[in-house]
Coordinates of C-alpha atoms in Angstrom, one line a residue:
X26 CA -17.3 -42.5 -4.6
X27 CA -14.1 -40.8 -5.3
X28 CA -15.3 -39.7 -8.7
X29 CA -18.2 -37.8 -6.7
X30 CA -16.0 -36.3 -4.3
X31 CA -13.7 -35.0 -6.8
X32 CA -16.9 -33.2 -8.8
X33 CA -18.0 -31.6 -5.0
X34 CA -14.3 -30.3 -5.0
X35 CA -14.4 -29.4 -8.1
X36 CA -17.7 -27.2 -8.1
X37 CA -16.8 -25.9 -4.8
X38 CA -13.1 -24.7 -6.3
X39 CA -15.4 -22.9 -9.2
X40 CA -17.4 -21.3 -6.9
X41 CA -14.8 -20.0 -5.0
X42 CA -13.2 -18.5 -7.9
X43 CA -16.3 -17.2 -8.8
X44 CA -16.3 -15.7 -5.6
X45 CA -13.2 -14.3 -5.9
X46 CA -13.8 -12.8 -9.4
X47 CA -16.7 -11.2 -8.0
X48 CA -14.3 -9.3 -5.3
X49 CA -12.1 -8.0 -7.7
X50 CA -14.1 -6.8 -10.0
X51 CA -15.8 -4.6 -7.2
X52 CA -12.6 -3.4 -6.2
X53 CA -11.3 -1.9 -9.4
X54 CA -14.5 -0.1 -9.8
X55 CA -13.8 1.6 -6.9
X56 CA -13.0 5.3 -7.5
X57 CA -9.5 6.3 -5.6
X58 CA -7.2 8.4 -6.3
X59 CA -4.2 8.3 -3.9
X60 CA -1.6 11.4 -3.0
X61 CA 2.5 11.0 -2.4
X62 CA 4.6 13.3 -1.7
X63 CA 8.0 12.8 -1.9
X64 CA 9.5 14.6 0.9
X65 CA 12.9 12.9 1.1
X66 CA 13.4 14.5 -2.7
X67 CA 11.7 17.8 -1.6
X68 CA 14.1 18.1 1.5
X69 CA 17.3 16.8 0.2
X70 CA 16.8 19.7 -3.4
X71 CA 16.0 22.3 -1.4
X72 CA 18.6 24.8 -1.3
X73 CA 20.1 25.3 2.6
X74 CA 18.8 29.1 2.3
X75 CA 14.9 27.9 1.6
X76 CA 14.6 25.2 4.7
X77 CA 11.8 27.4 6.2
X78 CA 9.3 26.7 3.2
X79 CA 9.8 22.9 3.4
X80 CA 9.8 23.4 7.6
X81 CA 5.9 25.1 6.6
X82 CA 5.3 22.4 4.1
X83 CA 5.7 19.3 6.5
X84 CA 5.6 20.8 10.1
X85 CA 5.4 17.2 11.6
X86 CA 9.0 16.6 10.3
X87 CA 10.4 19.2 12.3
X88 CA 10.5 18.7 16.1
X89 CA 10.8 22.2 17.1
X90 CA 13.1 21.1 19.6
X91 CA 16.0 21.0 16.9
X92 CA 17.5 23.8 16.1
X93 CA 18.0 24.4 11.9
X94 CA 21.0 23.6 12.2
X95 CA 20.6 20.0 12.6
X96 CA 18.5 20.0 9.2
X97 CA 20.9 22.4 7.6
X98 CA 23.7 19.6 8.6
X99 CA 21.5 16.9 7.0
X100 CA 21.0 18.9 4.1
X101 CA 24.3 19.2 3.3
X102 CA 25.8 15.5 5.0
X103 CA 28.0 13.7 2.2
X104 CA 26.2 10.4 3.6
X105 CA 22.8 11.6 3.7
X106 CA 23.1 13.2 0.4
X107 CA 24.7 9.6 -0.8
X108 CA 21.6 7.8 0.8
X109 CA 19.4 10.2 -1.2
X110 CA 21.3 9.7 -4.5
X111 CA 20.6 5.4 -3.7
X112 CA 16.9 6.1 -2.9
X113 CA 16.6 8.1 -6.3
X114 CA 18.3 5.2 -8.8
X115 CA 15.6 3.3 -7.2
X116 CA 12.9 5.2 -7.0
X117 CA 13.3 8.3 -9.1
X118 CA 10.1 7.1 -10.8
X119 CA 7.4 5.9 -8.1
X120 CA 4.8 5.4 -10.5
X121 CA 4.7 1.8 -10.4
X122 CA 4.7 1.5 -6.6
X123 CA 2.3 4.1 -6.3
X124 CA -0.3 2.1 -8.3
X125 CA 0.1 -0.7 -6.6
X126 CA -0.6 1.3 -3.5
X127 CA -3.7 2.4 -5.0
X128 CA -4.7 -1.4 -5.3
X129 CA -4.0 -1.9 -2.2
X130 CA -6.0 0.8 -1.1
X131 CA -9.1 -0.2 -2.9
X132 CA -8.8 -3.5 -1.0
X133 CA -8.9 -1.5 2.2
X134 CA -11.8 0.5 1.0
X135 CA -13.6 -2.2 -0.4
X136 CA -13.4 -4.7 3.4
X137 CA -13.3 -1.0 5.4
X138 CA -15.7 1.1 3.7
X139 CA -15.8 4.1 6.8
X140 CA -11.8 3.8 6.4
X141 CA -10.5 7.4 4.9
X142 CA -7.8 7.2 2.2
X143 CA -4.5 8.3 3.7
X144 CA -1.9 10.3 1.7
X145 CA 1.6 8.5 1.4
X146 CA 4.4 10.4 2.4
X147 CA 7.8 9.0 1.7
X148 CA 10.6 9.8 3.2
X149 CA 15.0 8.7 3.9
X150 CA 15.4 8.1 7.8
X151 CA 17.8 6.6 10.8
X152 CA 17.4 3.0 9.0
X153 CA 14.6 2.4 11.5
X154 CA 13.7 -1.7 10.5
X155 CA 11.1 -2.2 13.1
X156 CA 9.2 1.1 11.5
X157 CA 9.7 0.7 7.9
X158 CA 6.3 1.7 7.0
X159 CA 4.2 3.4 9.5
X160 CA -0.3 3.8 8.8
X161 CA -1.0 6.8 10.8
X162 CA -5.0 7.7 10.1
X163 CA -4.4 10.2 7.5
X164 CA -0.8 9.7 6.4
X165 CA 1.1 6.8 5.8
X166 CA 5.1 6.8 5.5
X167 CA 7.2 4.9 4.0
X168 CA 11.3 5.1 4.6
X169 CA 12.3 4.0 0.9
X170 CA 16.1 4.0 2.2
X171 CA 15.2 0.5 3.5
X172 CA 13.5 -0.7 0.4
X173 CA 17.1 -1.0 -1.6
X174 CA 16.9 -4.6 -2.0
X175 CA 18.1 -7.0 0.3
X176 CA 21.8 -7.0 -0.9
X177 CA 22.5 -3.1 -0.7
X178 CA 25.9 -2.0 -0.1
X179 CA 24.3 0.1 2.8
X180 CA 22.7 -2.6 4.3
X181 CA 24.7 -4.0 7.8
X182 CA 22.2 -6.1 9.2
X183 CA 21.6 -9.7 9.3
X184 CA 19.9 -11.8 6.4
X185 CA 16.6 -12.6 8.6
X186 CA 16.2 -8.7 8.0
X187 CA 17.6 -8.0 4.9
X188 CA 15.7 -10.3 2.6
X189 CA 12.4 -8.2 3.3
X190 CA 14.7 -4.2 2.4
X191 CA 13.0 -4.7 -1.2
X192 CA 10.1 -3.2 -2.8
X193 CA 8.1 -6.3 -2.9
X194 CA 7.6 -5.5 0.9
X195 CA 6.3 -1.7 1.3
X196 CA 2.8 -2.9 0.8
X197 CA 2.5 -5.6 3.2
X198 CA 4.6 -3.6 5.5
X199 CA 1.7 -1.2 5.5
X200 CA -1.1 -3.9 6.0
X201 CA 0.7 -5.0 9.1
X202 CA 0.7 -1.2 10.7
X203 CA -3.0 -0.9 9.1
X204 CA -3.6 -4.2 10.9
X205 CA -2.7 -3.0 14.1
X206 CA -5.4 -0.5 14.2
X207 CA -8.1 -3.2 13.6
X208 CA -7.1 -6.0 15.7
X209 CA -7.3 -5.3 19.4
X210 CA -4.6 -5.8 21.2
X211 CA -3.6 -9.2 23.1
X212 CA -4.8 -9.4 26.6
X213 CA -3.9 -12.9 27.4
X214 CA 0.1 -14.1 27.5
X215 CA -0.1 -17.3 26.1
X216 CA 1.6 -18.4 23.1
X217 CA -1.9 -19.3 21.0
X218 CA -3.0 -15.7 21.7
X219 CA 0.3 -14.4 20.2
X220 CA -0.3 -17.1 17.4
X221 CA -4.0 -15.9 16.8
X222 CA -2.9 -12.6 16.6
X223 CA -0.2 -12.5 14.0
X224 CA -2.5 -14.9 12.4
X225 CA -4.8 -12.3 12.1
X226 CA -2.4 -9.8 10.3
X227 CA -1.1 -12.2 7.9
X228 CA -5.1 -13.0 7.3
X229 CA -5.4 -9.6 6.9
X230 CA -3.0 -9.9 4.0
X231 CA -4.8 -12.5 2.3
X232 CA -7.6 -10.4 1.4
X233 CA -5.7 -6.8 0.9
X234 CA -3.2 -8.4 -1.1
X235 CA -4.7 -11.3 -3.2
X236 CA -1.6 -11.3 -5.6
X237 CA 1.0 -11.5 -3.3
X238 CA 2.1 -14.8 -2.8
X239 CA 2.5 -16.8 1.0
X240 CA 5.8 -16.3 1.1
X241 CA 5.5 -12.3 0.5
X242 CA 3.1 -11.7 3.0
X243 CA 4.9 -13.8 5.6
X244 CA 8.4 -11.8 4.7
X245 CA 9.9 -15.5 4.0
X246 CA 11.7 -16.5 1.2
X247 CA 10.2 -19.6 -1.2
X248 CA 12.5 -21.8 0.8
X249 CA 11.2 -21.1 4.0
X250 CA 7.4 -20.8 3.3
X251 CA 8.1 -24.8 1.8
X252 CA 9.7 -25.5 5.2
X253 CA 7.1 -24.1 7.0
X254 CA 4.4 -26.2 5.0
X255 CA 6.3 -29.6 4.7
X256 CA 6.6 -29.3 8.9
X257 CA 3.2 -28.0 9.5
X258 CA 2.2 -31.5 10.9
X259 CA 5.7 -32.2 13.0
X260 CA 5.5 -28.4 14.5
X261 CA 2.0 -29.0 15.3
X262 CA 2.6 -32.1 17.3
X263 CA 5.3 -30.4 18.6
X264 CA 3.3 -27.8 20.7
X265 CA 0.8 -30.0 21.3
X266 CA 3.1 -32.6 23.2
X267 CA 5.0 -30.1 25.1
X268 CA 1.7 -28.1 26.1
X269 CA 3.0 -25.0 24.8
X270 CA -0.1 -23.6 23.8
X271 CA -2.0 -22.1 26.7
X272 CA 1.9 -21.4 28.4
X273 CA 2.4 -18.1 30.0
X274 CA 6.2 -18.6 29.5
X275 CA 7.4 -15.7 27.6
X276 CA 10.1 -16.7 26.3
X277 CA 7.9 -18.8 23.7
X278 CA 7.6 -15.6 22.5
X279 CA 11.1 -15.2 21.1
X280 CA 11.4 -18.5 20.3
X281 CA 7.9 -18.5 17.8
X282 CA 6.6 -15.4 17.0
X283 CA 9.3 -12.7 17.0
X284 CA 11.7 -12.2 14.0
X285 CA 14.9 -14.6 14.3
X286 CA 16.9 -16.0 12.1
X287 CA 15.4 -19.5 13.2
X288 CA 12.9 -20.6 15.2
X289 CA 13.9 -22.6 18.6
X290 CA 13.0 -26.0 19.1
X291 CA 16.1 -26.9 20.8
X292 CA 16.1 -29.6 17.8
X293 CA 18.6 -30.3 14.6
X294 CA 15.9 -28.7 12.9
X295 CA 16.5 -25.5 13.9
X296 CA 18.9 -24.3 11.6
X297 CA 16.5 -25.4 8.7
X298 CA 13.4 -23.3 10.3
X299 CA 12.7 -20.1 9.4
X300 CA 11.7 -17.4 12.7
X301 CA 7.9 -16.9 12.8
X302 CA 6.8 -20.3 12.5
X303 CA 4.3 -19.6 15.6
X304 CA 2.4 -16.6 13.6
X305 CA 2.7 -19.1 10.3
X306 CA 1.0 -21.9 12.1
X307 CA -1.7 -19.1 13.8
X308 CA -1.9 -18.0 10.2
X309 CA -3.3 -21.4 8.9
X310 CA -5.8 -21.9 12.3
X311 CA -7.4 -18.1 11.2
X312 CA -7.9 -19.4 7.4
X313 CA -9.4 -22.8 8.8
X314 CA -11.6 -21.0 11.4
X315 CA -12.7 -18.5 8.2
X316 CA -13.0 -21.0 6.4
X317 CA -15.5 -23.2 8.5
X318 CA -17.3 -19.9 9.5
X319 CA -19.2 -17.7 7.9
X320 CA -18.0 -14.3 10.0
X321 CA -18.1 -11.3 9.0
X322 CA -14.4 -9.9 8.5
X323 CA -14.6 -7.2 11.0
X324 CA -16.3 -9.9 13.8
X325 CA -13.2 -12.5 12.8
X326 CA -10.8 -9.6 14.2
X327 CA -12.1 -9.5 17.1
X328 CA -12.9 -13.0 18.3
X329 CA -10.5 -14.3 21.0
X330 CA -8.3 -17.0 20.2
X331 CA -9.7 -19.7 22.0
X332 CA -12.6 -19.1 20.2
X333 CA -10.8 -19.2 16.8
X334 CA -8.6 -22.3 17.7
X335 CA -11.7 -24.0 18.8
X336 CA -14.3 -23.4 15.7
X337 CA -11.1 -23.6 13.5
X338 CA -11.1 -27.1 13.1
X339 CA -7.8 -26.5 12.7
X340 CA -5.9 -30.5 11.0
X341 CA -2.2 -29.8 10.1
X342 CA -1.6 -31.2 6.7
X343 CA 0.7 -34.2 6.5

């Protein structure tokens, strides 16, 4: 018996690969060439006296509410011009992140066919974290001066944040503000809608970024993605015995889903957890429920979360 149940794994393992091969190999065949421009170096090269040409070049830069002199000051800011001087020993050549863009792209192309390529503007800005990357139809920007590595001189924030300022992040960063355009928003305030939801972008991520790994796509480091899976079961049993699922109470919110530097059980585990572990667990129920049914991708995004928890089949690994 457990000789034939290893063969049925094993043939179902090949066929998913086979599967997989099969996706990949359509998306590189995939004509796309993608479009940056590098406004931070266009606007920080520009001499003072030729601000008007870049002001014509990218309009939606300039607010026309501030005066010149306010870009004139930029332009000519020791810290700025510092900043800019960071961003180029890091990014002088953008080649290599500009291909993997283009990969990325062909993902979106390939699972939203009607979806236009946008053109990838990048740019130095306030140090914005909650807007690192932003998917706006036809442009997408990206603020490279928070993409320094986590352990920048510049960087005052705490480690929970830092550890996703690297390069490794820009195109998941992306997915989650393209993901936001698929996936409608939450209607219901319970915590398994907020699960579901997140679950959805990280699911998202999955397909658009095959080679990343879990702990990429989640913004976790190895450590905590390990965590994450070696509690799956106690966490599980956890919401399940303090009926935390269908809860209204918002401050589950803060305590599961939103970015913290731990989640709160009001346990000794705390300090081990990472933040997030609600969207990691609603994560694993979208993969089961995808797994278990055969939905189209664009259907799966818009299924409620009941529904999804339900057809999920969702069993915590011990």
């Amino acid at each position: 018996m457990k000789k034939y149940l290893f063969l049925v794994a094993f043939c179902l393992f090949i066929l998913s690969c086979d599967k997989k091969n099969k996706v990949e190999s359509a998306v590189a065949a995939i004509p796309l060439k993608l479009k940056v421009a590098r406004f931070d170096k266009i606007f920080f090269e520009t001499p003072p006296q030729d601000l008007e040409k870049v002001k014509k070049q990218f309009p939606f830069f300039f607010p026309p509410e501030n005066d010149n002199s306010v870009w004139l000051n930029k332009m000519q800011d020791p810290l700025w011009k510092e900043l800019f001087t960071e961003v180029q020993k890091k990014y002088g050549d953008f080649e290599p992140v500009k291909q993997e863009l283009e990969t990325l792209f062909k993902h979106i192309k390939y699972y939203f066919p009607a979806t236009k390529t946008p053109k990838v503007i990048t740019i130095i800005s306030e140090m914005d974290y909650k807007n690192k990357a932003i998917y706006a139809d036809s442009l997408v920007v990206i603020s490279l001066e928070l993409y320094l590595g986590a352990n920048h001189k510049f960087y005052q924030f705490p480690n929970y944040l830092k550890q996703n300022f690297d390069e490794r992040q820009i195109a998941p960063d992306i997915v989650t503000s393209f993901s936001e355009r698929q996936i409608p928003p939450v209607s219901d305030k319970n915590l398994l809608s907020q699960m579901i939801y997140y679950g959805k972008q990280l699911y998202l991520k999955d397909l658009l970024l095959p080679d990343y790994t879990d702990a990429e796509k989640m913004g976790y480091t190895p450590k905590q993605i390990t965590w994450c899976q070696e509690n799956e079961s106690y966490m599980w049993r956890y919401f399940i015995e303090k009926e935390m699922l269908y809860s209204n109470d918002q401050k589950l919110i803060s305590r599961f889903i939103n970015p913290a530097p731990f989640s709160k059980f009001y346990l000794e585990i705390d300090n081990e957890s990472p933040g997030k572990v609600g969207a990691w667990i609603g994560w694993q129920m979208v993969r089961s429920y995808a797994k278990n049914n055969d939905v189209p991708l664009v259907n799966l995004l818009k299924t409620d979360a009941k529904e999804i928890f339900v057809k999920s089949k969702y069993k915590p690994k011990k």
